[in-house]
mmCIF file of C-alpha atoms in Angstrom:
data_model
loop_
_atom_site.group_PDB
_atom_site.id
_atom_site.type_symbol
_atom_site.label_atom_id
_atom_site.label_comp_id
_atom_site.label_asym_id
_atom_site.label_seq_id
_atom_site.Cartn_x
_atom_site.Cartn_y
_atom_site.Cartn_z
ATOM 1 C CA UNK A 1 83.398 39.587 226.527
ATOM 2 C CA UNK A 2 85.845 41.200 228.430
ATOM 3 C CA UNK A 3 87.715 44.305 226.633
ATOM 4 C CA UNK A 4 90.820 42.996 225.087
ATOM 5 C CA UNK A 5 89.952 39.389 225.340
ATOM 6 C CA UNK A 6 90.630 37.309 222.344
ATOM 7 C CA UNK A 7 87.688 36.948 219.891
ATOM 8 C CA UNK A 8 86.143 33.139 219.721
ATOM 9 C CA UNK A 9 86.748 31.420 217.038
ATOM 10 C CA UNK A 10 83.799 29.918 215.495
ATOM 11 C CA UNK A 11 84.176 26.509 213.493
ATOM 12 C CA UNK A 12 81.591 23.374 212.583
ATOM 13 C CA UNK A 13 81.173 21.297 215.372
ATOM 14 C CA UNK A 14 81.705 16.781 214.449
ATOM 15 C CA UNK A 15 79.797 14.283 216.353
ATOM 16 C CA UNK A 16 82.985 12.469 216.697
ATOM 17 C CA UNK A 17 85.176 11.719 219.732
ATOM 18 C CA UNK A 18 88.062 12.936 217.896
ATOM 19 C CA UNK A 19 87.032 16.117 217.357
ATOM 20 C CA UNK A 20 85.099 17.012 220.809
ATOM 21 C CA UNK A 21 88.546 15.902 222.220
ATOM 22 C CA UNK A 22 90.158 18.689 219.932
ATOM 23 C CA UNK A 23 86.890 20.607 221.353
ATOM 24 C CA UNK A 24 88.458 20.375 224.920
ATOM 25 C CA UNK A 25 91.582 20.862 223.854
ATOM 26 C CA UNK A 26 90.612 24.572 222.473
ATOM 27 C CA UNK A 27 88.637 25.052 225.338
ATOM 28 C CA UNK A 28 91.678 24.270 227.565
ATOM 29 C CA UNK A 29 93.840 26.540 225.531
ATOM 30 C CA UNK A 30 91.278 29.343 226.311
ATOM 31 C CA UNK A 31 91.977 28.789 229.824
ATOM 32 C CA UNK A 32 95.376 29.184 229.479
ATOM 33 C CA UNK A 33 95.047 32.841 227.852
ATOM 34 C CA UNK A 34 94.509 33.738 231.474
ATOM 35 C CA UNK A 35 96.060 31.517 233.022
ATOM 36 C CA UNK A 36 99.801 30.956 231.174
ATOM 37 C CA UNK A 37 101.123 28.733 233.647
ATOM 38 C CA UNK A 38 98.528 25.807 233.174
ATOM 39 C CA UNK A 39 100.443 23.360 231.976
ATOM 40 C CA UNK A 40 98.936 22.000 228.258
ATOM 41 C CA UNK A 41 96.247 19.132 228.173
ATOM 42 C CA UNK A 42 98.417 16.093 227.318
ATOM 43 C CA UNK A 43 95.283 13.860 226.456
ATOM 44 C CA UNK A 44 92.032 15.575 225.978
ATOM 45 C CA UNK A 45 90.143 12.544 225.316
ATOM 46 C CA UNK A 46 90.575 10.744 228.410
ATOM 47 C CA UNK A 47 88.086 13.381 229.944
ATOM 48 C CA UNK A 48 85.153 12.008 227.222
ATOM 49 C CA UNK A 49 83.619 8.957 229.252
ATOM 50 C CA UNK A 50 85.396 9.353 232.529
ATOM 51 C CA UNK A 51 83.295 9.777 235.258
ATOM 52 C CA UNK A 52 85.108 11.149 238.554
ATOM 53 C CA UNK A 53 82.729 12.050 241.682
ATOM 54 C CA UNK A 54 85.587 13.855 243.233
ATOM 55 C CA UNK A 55 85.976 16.439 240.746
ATOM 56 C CA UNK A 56 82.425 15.875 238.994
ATOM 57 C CA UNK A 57 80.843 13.359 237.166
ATOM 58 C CA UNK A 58 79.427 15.317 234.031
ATOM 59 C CA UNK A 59 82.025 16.600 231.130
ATOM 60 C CA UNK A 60 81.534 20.069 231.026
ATOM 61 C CA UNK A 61 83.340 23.413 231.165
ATOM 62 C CA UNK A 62 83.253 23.899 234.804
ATOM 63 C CA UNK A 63 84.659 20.333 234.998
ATOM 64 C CA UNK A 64 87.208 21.451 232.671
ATOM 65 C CA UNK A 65 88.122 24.462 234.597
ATOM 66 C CA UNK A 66 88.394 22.229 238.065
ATOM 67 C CA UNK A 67 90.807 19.797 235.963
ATOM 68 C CA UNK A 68 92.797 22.868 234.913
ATOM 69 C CA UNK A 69 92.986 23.972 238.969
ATOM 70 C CA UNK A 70 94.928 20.532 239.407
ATOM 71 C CA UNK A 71 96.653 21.757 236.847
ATOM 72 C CA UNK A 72 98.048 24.986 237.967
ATOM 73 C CA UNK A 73 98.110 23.133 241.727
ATOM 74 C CA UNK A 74 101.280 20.831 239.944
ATOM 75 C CA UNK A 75 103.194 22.968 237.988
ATOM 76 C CA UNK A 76 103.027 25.101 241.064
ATOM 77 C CA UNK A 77 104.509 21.748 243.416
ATOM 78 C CA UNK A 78 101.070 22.260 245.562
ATOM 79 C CA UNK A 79 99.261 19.693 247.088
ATOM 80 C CA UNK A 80 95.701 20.370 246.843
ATOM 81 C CA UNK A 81 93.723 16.968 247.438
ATOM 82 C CA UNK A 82 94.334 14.528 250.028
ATOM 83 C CA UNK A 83 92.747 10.993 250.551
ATOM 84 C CA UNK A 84 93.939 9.154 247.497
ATOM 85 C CA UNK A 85 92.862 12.364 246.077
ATOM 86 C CA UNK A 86 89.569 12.529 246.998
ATOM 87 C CA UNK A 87 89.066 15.285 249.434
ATOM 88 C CA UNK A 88 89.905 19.052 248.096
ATOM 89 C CA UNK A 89 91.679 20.826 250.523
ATOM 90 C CA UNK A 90 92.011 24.765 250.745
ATOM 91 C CA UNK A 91 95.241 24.980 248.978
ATOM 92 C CA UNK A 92 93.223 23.625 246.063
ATOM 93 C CA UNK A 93 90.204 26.497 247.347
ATOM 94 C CA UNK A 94 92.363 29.468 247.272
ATOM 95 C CA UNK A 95 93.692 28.064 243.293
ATOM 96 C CA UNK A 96 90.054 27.828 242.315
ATOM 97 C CA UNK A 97 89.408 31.162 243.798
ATOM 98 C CA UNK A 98 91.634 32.759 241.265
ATOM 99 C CA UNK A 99 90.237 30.889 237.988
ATOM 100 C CA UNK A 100 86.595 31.812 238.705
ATOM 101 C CA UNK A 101 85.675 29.130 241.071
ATOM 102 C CA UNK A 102 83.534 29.360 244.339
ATOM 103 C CA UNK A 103 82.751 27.560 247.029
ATOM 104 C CA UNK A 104 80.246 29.113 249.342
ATOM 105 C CA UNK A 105 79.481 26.353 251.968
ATOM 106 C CA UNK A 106 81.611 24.083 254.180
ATOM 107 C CA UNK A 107 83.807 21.579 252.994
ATOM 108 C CA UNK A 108 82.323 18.093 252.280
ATOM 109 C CA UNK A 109 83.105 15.966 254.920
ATOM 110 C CA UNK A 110 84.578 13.105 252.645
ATOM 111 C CA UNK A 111 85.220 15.795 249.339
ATOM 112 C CA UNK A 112 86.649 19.002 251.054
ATOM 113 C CA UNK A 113 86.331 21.894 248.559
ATOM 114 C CA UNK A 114 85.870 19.306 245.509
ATOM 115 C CA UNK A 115 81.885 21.308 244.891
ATOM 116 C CA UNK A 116 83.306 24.180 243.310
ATOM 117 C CA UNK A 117 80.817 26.084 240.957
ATOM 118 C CA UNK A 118 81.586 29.242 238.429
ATOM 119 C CA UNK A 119 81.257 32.411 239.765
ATOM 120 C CA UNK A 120 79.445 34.948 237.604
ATOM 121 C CA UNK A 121 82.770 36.739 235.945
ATOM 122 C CA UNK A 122 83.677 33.547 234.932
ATOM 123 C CA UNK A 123 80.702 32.864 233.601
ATOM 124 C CA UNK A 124 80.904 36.482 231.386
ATOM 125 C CA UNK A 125 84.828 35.707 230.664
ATOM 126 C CA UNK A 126 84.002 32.411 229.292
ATOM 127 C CA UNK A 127 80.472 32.313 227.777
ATOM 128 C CA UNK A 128 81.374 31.992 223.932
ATOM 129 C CA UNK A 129 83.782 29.312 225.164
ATOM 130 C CA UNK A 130 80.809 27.539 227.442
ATOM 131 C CA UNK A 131 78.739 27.797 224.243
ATOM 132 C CA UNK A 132 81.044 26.252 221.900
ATOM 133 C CA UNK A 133 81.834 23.332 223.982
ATOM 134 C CA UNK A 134 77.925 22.658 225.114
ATOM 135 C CA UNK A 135 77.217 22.201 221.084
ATOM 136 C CA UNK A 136 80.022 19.845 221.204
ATOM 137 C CA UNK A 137 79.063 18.227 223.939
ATOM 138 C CA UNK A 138 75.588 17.892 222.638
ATOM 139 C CA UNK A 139 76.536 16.711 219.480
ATOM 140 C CA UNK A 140 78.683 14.092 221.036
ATOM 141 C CA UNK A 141 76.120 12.447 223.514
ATOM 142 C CA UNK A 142 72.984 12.341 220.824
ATOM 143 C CA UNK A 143 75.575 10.425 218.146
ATOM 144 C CA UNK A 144 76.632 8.271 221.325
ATOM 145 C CA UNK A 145 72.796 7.889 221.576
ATOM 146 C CA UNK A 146 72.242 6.839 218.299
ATOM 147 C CA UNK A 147 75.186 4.208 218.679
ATOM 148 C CA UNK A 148 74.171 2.280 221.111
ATOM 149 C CA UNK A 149 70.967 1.280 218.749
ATOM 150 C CA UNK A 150 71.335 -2.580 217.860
ATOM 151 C CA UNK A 151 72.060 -2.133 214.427
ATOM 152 C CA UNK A 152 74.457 -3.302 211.899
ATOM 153 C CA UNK A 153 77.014 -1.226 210.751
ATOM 154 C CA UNK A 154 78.725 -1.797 207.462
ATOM 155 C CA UNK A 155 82.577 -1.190 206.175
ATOM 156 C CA UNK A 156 81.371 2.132 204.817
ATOM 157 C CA UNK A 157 79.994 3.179 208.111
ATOM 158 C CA UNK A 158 82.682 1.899 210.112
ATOM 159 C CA UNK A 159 85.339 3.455 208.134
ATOM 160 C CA UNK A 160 83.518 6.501 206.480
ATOM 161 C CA UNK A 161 83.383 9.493 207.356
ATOM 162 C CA UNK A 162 81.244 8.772 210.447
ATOM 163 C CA UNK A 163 84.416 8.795 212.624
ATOM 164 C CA UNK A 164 85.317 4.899 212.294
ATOM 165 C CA UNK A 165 88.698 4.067 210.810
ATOM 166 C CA UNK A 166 92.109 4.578 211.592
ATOM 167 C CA UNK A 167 93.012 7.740 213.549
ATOM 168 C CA UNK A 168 96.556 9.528 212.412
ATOM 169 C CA UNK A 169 98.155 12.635 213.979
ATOM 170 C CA UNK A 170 96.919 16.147 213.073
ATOM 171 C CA UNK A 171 99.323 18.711 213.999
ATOM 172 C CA UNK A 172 99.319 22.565 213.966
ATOM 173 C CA UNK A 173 102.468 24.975 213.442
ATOM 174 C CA UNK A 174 103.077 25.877 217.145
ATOM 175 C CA UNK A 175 103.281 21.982 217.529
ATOM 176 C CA UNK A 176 100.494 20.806 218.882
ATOM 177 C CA UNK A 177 98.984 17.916 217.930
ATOM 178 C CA UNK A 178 95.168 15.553 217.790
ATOM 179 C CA UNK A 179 94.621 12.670 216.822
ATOM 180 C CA UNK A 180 91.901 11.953 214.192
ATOM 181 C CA UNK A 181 90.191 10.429 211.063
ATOM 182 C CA UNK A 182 91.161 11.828 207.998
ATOM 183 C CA UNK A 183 87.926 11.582 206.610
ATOM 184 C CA UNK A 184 86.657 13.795 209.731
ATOM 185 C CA UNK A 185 89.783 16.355 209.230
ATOM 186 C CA UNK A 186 88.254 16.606 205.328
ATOM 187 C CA UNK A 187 85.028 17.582 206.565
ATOM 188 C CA UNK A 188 86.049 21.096 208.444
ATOM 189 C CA UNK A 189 88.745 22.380 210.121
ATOM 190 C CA UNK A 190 89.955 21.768 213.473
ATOM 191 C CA UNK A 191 91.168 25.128 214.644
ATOM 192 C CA UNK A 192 94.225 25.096 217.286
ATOM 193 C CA UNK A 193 93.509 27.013 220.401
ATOM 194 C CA UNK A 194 96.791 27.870 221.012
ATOM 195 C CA UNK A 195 98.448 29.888 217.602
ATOM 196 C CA UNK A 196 94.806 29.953 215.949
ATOM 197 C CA UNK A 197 95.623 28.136 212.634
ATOM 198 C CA UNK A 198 94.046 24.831 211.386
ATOM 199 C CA UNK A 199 95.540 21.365 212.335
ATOM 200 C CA UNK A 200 96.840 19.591 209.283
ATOM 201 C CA UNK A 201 98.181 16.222 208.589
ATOM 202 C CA UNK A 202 102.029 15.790 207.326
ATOM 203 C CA UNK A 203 102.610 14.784 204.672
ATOM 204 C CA UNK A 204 104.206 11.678 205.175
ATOM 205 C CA UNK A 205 102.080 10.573 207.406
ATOM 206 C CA UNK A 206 98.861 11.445 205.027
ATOM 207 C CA UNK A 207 100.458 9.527 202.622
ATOM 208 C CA UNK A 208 101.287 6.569 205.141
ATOM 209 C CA UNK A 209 97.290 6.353 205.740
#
């Protein structure tokens, strides 16, 4: 860890989609430590599932960190991608370049720059990050796994604490927010990236659910 970096915050990890999208959200909120103009993640949960072979098909950290160029490429006005957004152009290169992405070979003919891969200070900047969101990651895709099994699942399963239910909104005291089971909130915290404290649910809405 670099010196004067903030310490990682360490925090039980849920199976659930609801939390690995709060996951991604504290992983995004990492990247905006060094990186204060990236704008915030408006829906971290549209990454779980989506498959993109322009920007990479597997959810993962560096995939994270290639969103978050696109990121910095529109709050700056820049257009980095071309082609329906397909092909990566070297506006979107010279972003990457500066949040720990390379590119060492020739741009795809059909992709551009779009193969960018995390160069090794990255790699030391971001490791307890990386770490945290692998377990997540892991976590997520073996309960995925286990429910695609042809089995039947009962009221108490679908609405337990498994992650089934209704999902209300969590929020945190610099105003972010998640959505989520309150069952899965009971379970552990889910620590805000962004002012550090645990999300909570109001109130009113608590009482609502």
């Amino acid at each position: 860890m670099e010196p004067g970096s903030p310490p990682a915050r360490c925090h039980d990890v849920s199976t659930t989609p609801p939390v690995l999208a709060a996951e991604l959200a504290q992983a995004w909120a990492d990247i905006q430590r060094y990186h204060p103009e990236l704008p915030d993640l408006a829906a971290p949960e549209s990454l779980i599932g989506e498959s993109s072979s322009a920007c990479g098909a597997e959810l993962s950290f560096e995939r994270l960190l290639h969103e978050a160029v696109h990121g910095i490429a529109a709050a700056r006005g820049v257009r980095d991608t071309s082609r329906a957004g397909r092909y990566h152009n070297r506006r979107f290169l010279a972003i990457a370049e500066e949040m720990g992405l390379d590119h060492p070979e020739e741009p795809h003919p059909s992709s551009g720059f779009s193969l960018v891969t995390l160069n090794p200070e990255a790699k030391r900047r971001y490791r307890p990050t990386i770490e945290r969101l692998q377990r997540a990651l892991k976590a997520h895709t073996a309960a995925t796994a286990s429910d695609t099994k042809r089995s039947f699942r009962g009221p108490a399963a679908r609405h337990g604490s498994s992650g089934g239910g209704v999902r209300v909104k969590a929020v945190c005291d610099c105003g972010r927010n998640v959505r989520v089971v309150p069952s899965v909130l009971a379970q552990a915290p889910i620590v805000c990236g962004g002012c550090g404290k645990p999300f909570r649910i109001p109130d009113v809405v608590g009482a609502a659910s």
